[in-house]
Coordinates of C-alpha atoms in Angstrom, one line a residue:
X11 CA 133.3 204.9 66.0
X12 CA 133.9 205.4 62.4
X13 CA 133.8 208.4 60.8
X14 CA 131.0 209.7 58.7
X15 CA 132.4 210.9 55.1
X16 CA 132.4 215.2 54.4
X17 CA 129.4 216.5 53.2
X18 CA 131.0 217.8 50.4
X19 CA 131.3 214.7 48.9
X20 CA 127.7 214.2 48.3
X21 CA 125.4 211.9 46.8
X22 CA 126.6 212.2 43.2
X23 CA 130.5 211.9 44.4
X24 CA 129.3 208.1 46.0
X25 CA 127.7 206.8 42.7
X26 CA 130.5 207.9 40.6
X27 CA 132.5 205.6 43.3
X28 CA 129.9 202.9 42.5
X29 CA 130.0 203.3 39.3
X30 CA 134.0 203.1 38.8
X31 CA 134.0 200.1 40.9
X32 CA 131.4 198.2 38.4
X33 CA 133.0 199.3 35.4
X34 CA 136.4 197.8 36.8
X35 CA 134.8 194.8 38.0
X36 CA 135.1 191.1 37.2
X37 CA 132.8 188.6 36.6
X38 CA 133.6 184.7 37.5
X39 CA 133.9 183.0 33.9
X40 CA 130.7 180.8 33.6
X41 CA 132.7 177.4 32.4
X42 CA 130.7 174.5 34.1
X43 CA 128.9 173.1 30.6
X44 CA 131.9 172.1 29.5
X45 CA 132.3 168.4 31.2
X46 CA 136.1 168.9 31.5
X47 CA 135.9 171.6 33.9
X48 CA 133.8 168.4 36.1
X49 CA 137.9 167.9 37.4
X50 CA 138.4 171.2 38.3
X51 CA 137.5 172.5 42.3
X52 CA 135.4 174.9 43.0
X53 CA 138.2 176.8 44.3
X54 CA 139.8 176.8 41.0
X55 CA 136.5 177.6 38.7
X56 CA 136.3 181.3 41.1
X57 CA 140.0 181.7 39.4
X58 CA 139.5 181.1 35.8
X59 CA 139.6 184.6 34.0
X60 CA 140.3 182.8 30.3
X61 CA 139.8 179.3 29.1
X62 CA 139.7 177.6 25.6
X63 CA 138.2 174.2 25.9
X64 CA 140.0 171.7 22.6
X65 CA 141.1 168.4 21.2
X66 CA 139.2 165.8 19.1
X67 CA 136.9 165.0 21.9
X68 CA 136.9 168.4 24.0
X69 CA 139.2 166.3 26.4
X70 CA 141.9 169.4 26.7
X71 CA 141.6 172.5 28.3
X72 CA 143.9 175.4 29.0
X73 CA 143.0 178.6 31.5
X74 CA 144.2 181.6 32.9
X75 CA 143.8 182.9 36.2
X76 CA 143.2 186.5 37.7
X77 CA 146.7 186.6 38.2
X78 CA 147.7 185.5 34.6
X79 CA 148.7 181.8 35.6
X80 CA 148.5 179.6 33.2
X81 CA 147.0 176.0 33.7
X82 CA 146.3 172.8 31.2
X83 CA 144.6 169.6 32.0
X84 CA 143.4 166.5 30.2
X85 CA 144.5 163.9 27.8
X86 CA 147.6 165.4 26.2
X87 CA 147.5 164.1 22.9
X88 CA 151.0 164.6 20.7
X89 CA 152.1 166.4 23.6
X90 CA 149.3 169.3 23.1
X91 CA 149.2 170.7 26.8
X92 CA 153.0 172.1 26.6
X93 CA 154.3 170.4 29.6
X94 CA 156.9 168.9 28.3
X95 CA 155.7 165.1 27.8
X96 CA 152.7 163.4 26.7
X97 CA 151.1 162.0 30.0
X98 CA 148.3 162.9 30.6
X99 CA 146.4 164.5 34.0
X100 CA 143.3 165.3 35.9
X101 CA 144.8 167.8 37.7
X102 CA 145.7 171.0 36.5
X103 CA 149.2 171.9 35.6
X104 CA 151.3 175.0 35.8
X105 CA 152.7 176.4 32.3
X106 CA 155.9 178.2 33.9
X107 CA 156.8 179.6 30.1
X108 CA 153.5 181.1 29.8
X109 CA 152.7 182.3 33.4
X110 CA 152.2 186.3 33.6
X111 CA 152.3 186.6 30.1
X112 CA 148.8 188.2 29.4
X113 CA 146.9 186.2 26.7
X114 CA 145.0 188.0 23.5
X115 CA 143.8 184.6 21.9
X116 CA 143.7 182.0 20.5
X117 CA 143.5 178.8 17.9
X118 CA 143.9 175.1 17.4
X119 CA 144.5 172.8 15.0
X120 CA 143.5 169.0 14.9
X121 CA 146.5 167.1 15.6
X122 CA 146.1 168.7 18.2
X123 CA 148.7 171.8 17.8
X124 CA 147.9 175.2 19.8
X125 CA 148.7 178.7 18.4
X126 CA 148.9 181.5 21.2
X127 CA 149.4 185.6 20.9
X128 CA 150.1 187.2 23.9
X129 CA 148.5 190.9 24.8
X130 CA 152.1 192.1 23.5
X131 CA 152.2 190.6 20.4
X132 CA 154.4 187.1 20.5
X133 CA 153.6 184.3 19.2
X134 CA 153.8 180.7 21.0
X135 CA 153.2 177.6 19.3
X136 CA 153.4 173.8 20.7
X137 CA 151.9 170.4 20.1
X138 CA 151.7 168.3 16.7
X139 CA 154.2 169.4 14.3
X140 CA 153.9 166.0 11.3
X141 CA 153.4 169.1 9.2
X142 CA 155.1 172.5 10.5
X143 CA 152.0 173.7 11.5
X144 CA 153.8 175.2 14.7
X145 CA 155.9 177.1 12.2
X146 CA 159.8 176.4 13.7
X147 CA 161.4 174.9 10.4
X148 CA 160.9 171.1 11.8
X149 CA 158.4 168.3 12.1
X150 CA 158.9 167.5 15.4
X151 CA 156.5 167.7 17.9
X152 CA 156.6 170.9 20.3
X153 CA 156.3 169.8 23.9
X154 CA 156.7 173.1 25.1
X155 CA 155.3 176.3 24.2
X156 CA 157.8 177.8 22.3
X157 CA 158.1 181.8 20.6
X158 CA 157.6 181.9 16.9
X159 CA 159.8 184.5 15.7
X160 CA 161.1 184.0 12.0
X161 CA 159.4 186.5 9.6
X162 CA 157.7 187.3 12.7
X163 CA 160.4 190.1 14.6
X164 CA 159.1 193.2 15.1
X165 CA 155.8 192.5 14.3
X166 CA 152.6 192.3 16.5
X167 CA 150.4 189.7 16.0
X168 CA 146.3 190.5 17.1
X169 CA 145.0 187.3 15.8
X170 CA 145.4 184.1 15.2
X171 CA 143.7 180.8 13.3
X172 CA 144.2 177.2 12.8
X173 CA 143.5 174.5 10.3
X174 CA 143.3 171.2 10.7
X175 CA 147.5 170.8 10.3
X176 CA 148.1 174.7 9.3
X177 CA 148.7 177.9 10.8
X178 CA 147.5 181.7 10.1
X179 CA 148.1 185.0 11.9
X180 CA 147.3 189.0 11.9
X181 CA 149.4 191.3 12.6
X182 CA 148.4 194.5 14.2
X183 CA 149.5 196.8 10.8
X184 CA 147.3 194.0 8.7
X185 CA 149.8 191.9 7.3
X186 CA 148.8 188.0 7.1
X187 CA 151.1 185.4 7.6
X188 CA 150.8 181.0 7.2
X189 CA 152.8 178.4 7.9
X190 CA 151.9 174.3 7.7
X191 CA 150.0 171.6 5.4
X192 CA 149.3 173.0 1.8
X193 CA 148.2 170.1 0.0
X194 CA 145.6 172.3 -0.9
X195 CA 147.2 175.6 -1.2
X196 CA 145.5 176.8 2.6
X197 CA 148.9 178.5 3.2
X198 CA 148.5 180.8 0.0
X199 CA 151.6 180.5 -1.3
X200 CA 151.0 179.6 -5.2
X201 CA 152.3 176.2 -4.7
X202 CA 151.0 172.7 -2.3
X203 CA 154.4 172.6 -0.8
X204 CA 154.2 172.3 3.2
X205 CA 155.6 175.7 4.5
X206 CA 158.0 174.9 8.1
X207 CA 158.0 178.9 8.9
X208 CA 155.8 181.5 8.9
X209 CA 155.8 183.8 5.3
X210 CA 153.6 186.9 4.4
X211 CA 150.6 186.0 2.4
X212 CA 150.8 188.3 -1.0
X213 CA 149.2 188.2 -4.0
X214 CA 145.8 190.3 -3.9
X215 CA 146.9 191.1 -0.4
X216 CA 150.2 192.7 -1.2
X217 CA 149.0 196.3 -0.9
X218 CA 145.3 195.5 2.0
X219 CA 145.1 195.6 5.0
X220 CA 143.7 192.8 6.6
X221 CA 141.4 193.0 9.5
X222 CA 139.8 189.6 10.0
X223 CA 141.0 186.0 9.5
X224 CA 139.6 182.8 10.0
X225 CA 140.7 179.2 8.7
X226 CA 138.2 175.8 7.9
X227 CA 140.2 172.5 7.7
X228 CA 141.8 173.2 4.7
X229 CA 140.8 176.6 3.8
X230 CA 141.7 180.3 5.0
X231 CA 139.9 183.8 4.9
X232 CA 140.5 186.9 5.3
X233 CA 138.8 190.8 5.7
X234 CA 140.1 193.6 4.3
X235 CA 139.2 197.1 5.3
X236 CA 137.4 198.0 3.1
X237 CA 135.0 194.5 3.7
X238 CA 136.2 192.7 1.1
X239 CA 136.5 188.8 1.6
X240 CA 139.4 187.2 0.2
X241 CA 139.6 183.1 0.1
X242 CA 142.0 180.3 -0.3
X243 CA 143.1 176.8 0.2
X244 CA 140.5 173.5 -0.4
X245 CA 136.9 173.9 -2.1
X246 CA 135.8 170.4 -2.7
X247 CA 132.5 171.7 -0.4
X248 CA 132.3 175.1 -2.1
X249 CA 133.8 176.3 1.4
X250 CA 135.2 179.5 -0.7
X251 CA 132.4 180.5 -2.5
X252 CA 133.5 181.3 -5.5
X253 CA 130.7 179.1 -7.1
X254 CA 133.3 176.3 -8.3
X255 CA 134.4 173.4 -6.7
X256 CA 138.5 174.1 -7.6
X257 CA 141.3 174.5 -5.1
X258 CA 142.5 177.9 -4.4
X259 CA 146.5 178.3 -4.1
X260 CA 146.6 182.1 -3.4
X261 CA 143.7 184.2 -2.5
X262 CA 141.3 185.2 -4.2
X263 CA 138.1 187.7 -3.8
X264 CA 134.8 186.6 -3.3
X265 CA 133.5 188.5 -6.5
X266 CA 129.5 187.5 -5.3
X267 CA 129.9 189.6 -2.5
X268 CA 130.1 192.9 -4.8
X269 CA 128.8 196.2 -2.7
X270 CA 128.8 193.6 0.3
X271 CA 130.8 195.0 3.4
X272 CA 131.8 192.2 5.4
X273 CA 132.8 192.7 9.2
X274 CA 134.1 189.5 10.3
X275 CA 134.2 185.6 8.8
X276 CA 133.4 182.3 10.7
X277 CA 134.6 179.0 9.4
X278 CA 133.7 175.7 10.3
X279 CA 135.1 172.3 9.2
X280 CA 133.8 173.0 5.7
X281 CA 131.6 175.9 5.7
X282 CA 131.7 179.6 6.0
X283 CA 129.8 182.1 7.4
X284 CA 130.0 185.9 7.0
X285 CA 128.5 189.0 9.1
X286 CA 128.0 192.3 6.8
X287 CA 127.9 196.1 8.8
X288 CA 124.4 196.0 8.1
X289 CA 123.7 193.0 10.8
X290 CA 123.3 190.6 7.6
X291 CA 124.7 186.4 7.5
X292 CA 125.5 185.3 4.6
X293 CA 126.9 181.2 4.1
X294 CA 128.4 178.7 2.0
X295 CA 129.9 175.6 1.6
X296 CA 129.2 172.0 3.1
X297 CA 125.3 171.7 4.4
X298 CA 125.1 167.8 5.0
X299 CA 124.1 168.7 8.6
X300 CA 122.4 171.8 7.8
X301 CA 125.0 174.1 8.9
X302 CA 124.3 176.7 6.5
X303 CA 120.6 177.5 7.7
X304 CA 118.7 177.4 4.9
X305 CA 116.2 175.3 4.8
X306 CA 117.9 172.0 3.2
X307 CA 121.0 169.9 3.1
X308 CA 122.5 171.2 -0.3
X309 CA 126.1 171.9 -0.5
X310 CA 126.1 176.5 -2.0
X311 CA 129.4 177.3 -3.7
X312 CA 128.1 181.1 -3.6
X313 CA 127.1 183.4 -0.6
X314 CA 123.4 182.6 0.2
X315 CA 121.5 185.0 2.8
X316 CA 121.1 183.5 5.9
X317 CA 117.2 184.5 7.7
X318 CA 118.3 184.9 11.7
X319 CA 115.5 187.1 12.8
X320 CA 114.2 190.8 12.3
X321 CA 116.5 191.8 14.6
X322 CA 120.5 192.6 13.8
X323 CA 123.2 190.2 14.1
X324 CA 126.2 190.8 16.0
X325 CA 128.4 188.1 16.4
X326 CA 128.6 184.8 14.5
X327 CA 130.3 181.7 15.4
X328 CA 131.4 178.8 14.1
X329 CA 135.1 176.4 14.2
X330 CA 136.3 173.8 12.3
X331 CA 136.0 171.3 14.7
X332 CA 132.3 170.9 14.3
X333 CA 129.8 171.7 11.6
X334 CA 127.3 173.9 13.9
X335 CA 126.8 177.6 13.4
X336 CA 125.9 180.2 16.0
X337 CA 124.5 184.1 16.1
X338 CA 123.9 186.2 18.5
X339 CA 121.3 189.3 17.9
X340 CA 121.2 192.8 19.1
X341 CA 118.8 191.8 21.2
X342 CA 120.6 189.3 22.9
X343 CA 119.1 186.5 21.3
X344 CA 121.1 183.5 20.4
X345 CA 120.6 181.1 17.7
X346 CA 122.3 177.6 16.6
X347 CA 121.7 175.3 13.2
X348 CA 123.4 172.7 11.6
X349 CA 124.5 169.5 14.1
X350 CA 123.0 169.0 17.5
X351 CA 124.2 166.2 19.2
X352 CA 124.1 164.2 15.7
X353 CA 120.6 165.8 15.2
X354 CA 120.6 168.6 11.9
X355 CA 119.1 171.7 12.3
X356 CA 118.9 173.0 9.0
X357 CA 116.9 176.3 10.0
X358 CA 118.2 179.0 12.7
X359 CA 116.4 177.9 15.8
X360 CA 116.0 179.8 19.0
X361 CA 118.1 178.8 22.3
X362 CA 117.6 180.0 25.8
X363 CA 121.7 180.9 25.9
X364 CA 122.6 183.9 26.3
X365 CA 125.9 183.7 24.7
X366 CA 127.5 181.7 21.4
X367 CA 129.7 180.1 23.5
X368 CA 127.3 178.4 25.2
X369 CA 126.0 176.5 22.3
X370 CA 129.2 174.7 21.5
X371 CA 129.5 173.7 24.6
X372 CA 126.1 171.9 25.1
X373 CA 125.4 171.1 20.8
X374 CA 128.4 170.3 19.3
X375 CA 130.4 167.4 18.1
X376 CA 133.1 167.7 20.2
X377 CA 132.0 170.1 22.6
X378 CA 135.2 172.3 22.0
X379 CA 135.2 176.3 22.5
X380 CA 135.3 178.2 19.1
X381 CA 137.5 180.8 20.4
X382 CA 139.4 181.8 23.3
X383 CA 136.3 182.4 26.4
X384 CA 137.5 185.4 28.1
X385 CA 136.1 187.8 31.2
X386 CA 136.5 191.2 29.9
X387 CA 137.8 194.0 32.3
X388 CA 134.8 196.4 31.7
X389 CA 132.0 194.0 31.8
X390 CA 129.0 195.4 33.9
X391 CA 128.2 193.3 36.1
X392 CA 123.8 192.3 36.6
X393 CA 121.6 194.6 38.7
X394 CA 121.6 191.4 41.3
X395 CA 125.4 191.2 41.1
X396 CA 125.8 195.3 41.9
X397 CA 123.4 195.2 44.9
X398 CA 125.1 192.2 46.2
X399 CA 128.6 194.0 45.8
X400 CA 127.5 197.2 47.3
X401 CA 126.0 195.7 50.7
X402 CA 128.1 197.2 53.7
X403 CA 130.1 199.5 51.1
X404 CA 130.8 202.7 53.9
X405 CA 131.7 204.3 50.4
X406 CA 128.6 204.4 48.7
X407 CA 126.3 204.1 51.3
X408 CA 124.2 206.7 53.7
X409 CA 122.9 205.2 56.2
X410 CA 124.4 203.5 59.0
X411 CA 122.5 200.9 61.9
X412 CA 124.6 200.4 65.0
X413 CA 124.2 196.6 66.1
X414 CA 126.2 195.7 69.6
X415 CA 128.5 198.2 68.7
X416 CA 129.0 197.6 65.2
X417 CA 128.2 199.5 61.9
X418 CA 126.4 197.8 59.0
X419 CA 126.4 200.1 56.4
X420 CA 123.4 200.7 54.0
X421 CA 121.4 202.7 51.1
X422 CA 117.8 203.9 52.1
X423 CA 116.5 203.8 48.7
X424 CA 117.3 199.7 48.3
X425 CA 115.7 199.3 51.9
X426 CA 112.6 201.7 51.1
X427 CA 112.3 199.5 47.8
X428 CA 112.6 196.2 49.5
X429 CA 111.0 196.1 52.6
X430 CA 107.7 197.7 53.8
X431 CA 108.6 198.2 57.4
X432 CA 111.7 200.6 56.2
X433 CA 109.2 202.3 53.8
X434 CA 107.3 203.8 57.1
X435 CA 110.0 204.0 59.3
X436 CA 113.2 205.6 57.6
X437 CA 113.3 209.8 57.4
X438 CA 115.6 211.3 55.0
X439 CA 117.4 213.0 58.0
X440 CA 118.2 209.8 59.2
X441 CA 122.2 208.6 59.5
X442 CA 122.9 206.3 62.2
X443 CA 120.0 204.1 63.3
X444 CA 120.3 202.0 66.8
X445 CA 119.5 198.3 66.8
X446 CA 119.1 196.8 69.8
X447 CA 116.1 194.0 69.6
X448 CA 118.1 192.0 67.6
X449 CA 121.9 190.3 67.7
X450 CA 124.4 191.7 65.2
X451 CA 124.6 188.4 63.2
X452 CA 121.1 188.4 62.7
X453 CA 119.8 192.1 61.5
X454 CA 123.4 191.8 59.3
X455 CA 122.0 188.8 57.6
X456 CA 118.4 190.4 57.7
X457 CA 120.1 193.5 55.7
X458 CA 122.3 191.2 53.7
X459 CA 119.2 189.6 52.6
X460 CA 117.5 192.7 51.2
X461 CA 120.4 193.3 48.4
X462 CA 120.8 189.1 47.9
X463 CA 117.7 187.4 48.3
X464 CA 120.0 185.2 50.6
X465 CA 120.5 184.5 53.9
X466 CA 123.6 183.0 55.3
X467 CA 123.3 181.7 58.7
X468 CA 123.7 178.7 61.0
X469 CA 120.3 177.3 62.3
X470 CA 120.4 178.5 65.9
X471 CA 120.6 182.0 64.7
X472 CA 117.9 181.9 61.5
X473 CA 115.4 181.4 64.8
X474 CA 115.9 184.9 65.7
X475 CA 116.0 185.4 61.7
X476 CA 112.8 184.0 61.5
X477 CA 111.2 186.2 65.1
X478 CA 112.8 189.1 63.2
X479 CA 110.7 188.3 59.7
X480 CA 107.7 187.7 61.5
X481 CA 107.7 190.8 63.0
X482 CA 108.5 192.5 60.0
X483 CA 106.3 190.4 58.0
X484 CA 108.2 189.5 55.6
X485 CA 106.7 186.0 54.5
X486 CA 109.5 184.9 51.8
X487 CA 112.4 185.5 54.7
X488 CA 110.4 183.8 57.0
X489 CA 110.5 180.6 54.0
X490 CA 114.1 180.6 53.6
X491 CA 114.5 180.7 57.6
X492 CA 112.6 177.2 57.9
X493 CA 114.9 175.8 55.1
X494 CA 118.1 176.7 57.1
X495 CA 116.8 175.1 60.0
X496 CA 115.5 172.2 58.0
X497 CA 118.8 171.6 56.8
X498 CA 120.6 172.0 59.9
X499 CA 118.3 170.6 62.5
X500 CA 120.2 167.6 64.6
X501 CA 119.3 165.7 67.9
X502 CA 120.9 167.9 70.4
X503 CA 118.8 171.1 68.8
X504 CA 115.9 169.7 67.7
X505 CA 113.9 170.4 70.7
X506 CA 115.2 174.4 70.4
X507 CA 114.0 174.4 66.7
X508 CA 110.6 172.9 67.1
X509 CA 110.1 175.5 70.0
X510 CA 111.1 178.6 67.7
X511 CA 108.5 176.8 65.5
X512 CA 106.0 177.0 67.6
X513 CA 106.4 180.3 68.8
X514 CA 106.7 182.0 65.6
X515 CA 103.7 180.1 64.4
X516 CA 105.7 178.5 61.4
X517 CA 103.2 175.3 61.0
X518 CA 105.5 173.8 58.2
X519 CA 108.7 174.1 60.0
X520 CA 106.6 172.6 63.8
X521 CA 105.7 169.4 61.8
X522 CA 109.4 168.8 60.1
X523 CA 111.1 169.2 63.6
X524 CA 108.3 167.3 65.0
X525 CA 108.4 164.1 62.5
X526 CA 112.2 164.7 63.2
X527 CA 112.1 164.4 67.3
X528 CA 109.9 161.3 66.6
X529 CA 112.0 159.5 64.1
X530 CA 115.1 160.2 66.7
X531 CA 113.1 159.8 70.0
X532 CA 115.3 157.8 71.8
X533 CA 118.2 160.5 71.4
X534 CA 116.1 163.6 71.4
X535 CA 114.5 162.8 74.9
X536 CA 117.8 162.2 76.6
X537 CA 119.4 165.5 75.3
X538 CA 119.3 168.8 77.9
X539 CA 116.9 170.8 75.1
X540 CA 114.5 168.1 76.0
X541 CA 115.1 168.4 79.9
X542 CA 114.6 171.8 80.1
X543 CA 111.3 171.9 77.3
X544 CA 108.9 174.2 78.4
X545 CA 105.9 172.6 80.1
X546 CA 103.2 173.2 78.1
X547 CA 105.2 172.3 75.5
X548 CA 105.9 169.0 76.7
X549 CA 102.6 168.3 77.6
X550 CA 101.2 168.8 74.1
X551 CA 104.5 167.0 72.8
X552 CA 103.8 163.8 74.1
X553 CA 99.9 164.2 73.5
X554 CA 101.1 164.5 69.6
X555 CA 103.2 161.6 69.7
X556 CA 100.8 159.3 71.6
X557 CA 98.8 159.7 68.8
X558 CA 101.0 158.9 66.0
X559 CA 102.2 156.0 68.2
X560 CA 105.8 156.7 69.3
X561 CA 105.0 155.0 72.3
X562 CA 104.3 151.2 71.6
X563 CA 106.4 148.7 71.9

């Protein structure tokens, strides 16, 4: 017999337990609209902690598991899944290089070439390389995820963006540094020269400190602390909202956002979006699809306010793979415009996500992620997802019932909540309660039920399930006992079913394993269930299937 925990621990002493173990807990990572993670089991979907979904057609993926393994899958192109060679696979493969290295973010370009920072700082790069966008000196592709570490030693980098062919990262005192294609001066440098390794972005940034960056196609971005936005690289679309159309070659500030404190900058493949401290979108750029949400399909070369809702904006989205824009409220409301599924959407229209993420996945053109999808260590987890995790926690709980010499261990409040019988029966001097009408597997999964909504038993035992919810009256346990059975009714207990059907008076579940016995007759009357049927039974069995004819030739 267990025993019961000191009384000096208390009530209060078991929720702070509770309440440690939520904050610490973590949540599977919801992948499944992205149709890539279709080749992935089950099994290896409970794993995923991390995942970034890329590629011209969505049709590469790499994750991270619980354990910080690192896995990619999918077509491969230029070599973009690290493994060392360019074939491609449907199952996932193990990145030894990268394994129990704990991954901050990250970025991609569209050759495909993949930028990565680890929780430490590093830098990884691999993939296409035509234009030293993976920033080791060369223009050969990397097959393998190899450290970036010119210009780069001794610093620690906390973000990290990608062009179409060039490459941009933070580092954690707010120095920016690019590497890549310049043709249209995206690295910053003053010149279009291609740069092969990484080099500090100056200019107006010499003395800032950077806090945000972001990169379109052609174009970077970047916050200062003070909210600032500074811009560079290609404008043919107004992308840097300067109000001209001119290139950019070293950045410059976005003079129209004056008094403007900008948090953080979204960029897509030719438009920007901006989210001030005061919850506020501002956009500009390309609007052929209606990606800046304002009404029309007119191409803004300055900051135009963006109408979400009444409500404050909190996160934006947006990558420069597609031309779709996202926000999320404070309220949890999440928005999309520009393309759908080669539809435009030129206004900020309501979505039944709850998360930006989620958009890309099921609007965009690829469905690609627009930033590294992460679990984060201190999510809460949902009221269902507490109760669920607390069932048969001896820690938290205080109350025990004693089942054929087993404890199942409870909380009085949930069962005084959830079921009317324990409303009139429980006292609050109760600690051990003695079960003996019912078998263990079946008041467990009666008890399980009342913090899941679930029940989780084979079909011979949901009978004694279902006697138990008739008893207790509990009409929607007795619904989900007749769907167990449904699904596991066979010959051999057919006869056994339809008996618990009758004597619990479930009419619904009597005619399914009735029709059922008749549609397997020949089988059914042969097995022992049907040789030892109870007599009256019997009788009015084969009254009910004269009628319906089971006995003509």
């Amino acid at each position: 017999m267990e025993d019961e925990s000191p009384p000096s621990q208390g009530v209060s002493a078991k929720y702070q337990v509770l309440e440690a173990t939520l904050l610490s807990a973590l949540k599977m990572l919801d992948v499944g609209k992205w149709p890539i993670f279709s080749l992935c089991s089950q099994e290896e979907l409970k794993l995923i902690r991390q995942a970034c979904v890329f590629g011209s057609a969505g049709n590469e993926v790499l994750y991270a598991t619980e354990n910080h393994e690192v896995f990619v899958l999918g077509v491969n192109c230029s070599g973009c899944l690290g493994t060392g060679d360019m074939q491609s696979t449907i199952e996932p493969r193990r990145l030894d290089s990268l394994c129990g290295k704990k991954i901050a973010c990250l970025s991609y370009g569209s050759g495909p070439h993949v930028v990565l920072a680890t929780e430490e700082g590093e830098v990884y790069t691999w993939g296409h390389n035509a234009y030293s966008q993976l920033g080791n000196g060369t223009t050969n592709h990397g097959f393998v995820p190899c450290q970036v570490s010119t210009n780069l030693v001794n610093k620690k980098v906390v973000e990290v963006a990608c062009g179409s062919h060039h490459s941009m990262v933070l580092t954690s005192d707010g120095e920016v540094y690019t590497w890549g294609y310049n043709n249209s001066g995206q690295v910053g440098s003053g010149s279009t020269a291609n740069q092969p390794i990484p080099r500090r972005v100056t200019s107006c940034l010499q003395n800032k400190i950077v806090v945000n960056i972001a990169c379109g196609q052609m174009c970077s971005m970047a916050v200062v602390e003070n909210g600032e936005v500074y811009v560079w690289g290609y404008n043919g679309n107004g992308q840097l909202g300067l109000g001209s159309s001119g290139n950019q070659p070293t950045p410059c500030r976005i003079a129209a956002l004056q008094g403007i404190r900008v948090q953080r900058v979204a960029c897509g493949y030719a438009h920007t979006l901006v989210l001030t401290d005061e919850g506020q979108i501002y956009a500009w750029g390309a609007n052929s699809y209606g990606q800046l949400g304002t009404g029309n399909k007119s191409n803004q070369s300055y900051p135009t306010t963006v109408i979400v809702d009444k409500d404050r904006v909190i996160e934006i989205a947006a990558c420069h793979s597609a031309h779709t824009s996202a926000a999320k409220t404070q309220s949890g409301q999440v928005y999309m415009w520009g393309q759908c599924r080669g539809q435009s959407v030129i206004l900020p229209h309501l979505t039944h996500f709850a998360c930006t993420d989620d958009v890309f996945a099921c609007f965009a053109t690829p469905a690609v992620m627009w930033r590294l999808l992460s679990v984060e260590p201190d999510d809460h987890l949902t009221v269902a997802q507490s109760l669920k995790k607390e069932f048969d926690n001896p820690e938290t709980a205080d109350l025990k019932f004693l089942v054929d010499g087993k404890y199942i261990h409870v909380h009085k409040v949930l069962l005084k909540i959830r079921c009317e019988h324990f409303r009139s029966i429980l006292n609050n001097d109760d600690e051990i309660i003695e079960m003996s009408e019912f078998s263990y597997p079946v008041y467990r999964a009666f008890l399980e039920y009342l913090y899941t909504d679930n029940i989780r038993l084979p079909p011979e035992d949901a009978i004694g399930l279902l006697d138990l919810a008739t008893l207790y009256r509990e009409n929607r346990l007795k619904k989900l006992c007749q769907q167990t059975i449904k699904q596991g009714i066979c010959e051999e207990n057919a006869i056994a079913l339809l008996s618990a059907a009758v004597k619990y008076e479930a009419q619904d579940l009597e005619e399914f394993c009735f029709r059922f016995c008749i549609n397997h007759l020949t089988v059914v009357t042969q097995t022992q269930g049907f040789a030892e049927m109870d007599h009256d039974l019997l009788k009015n069995f084969i009254s009910k299937a004269s009628r319906v004819g089971a006995f003509r030739n």
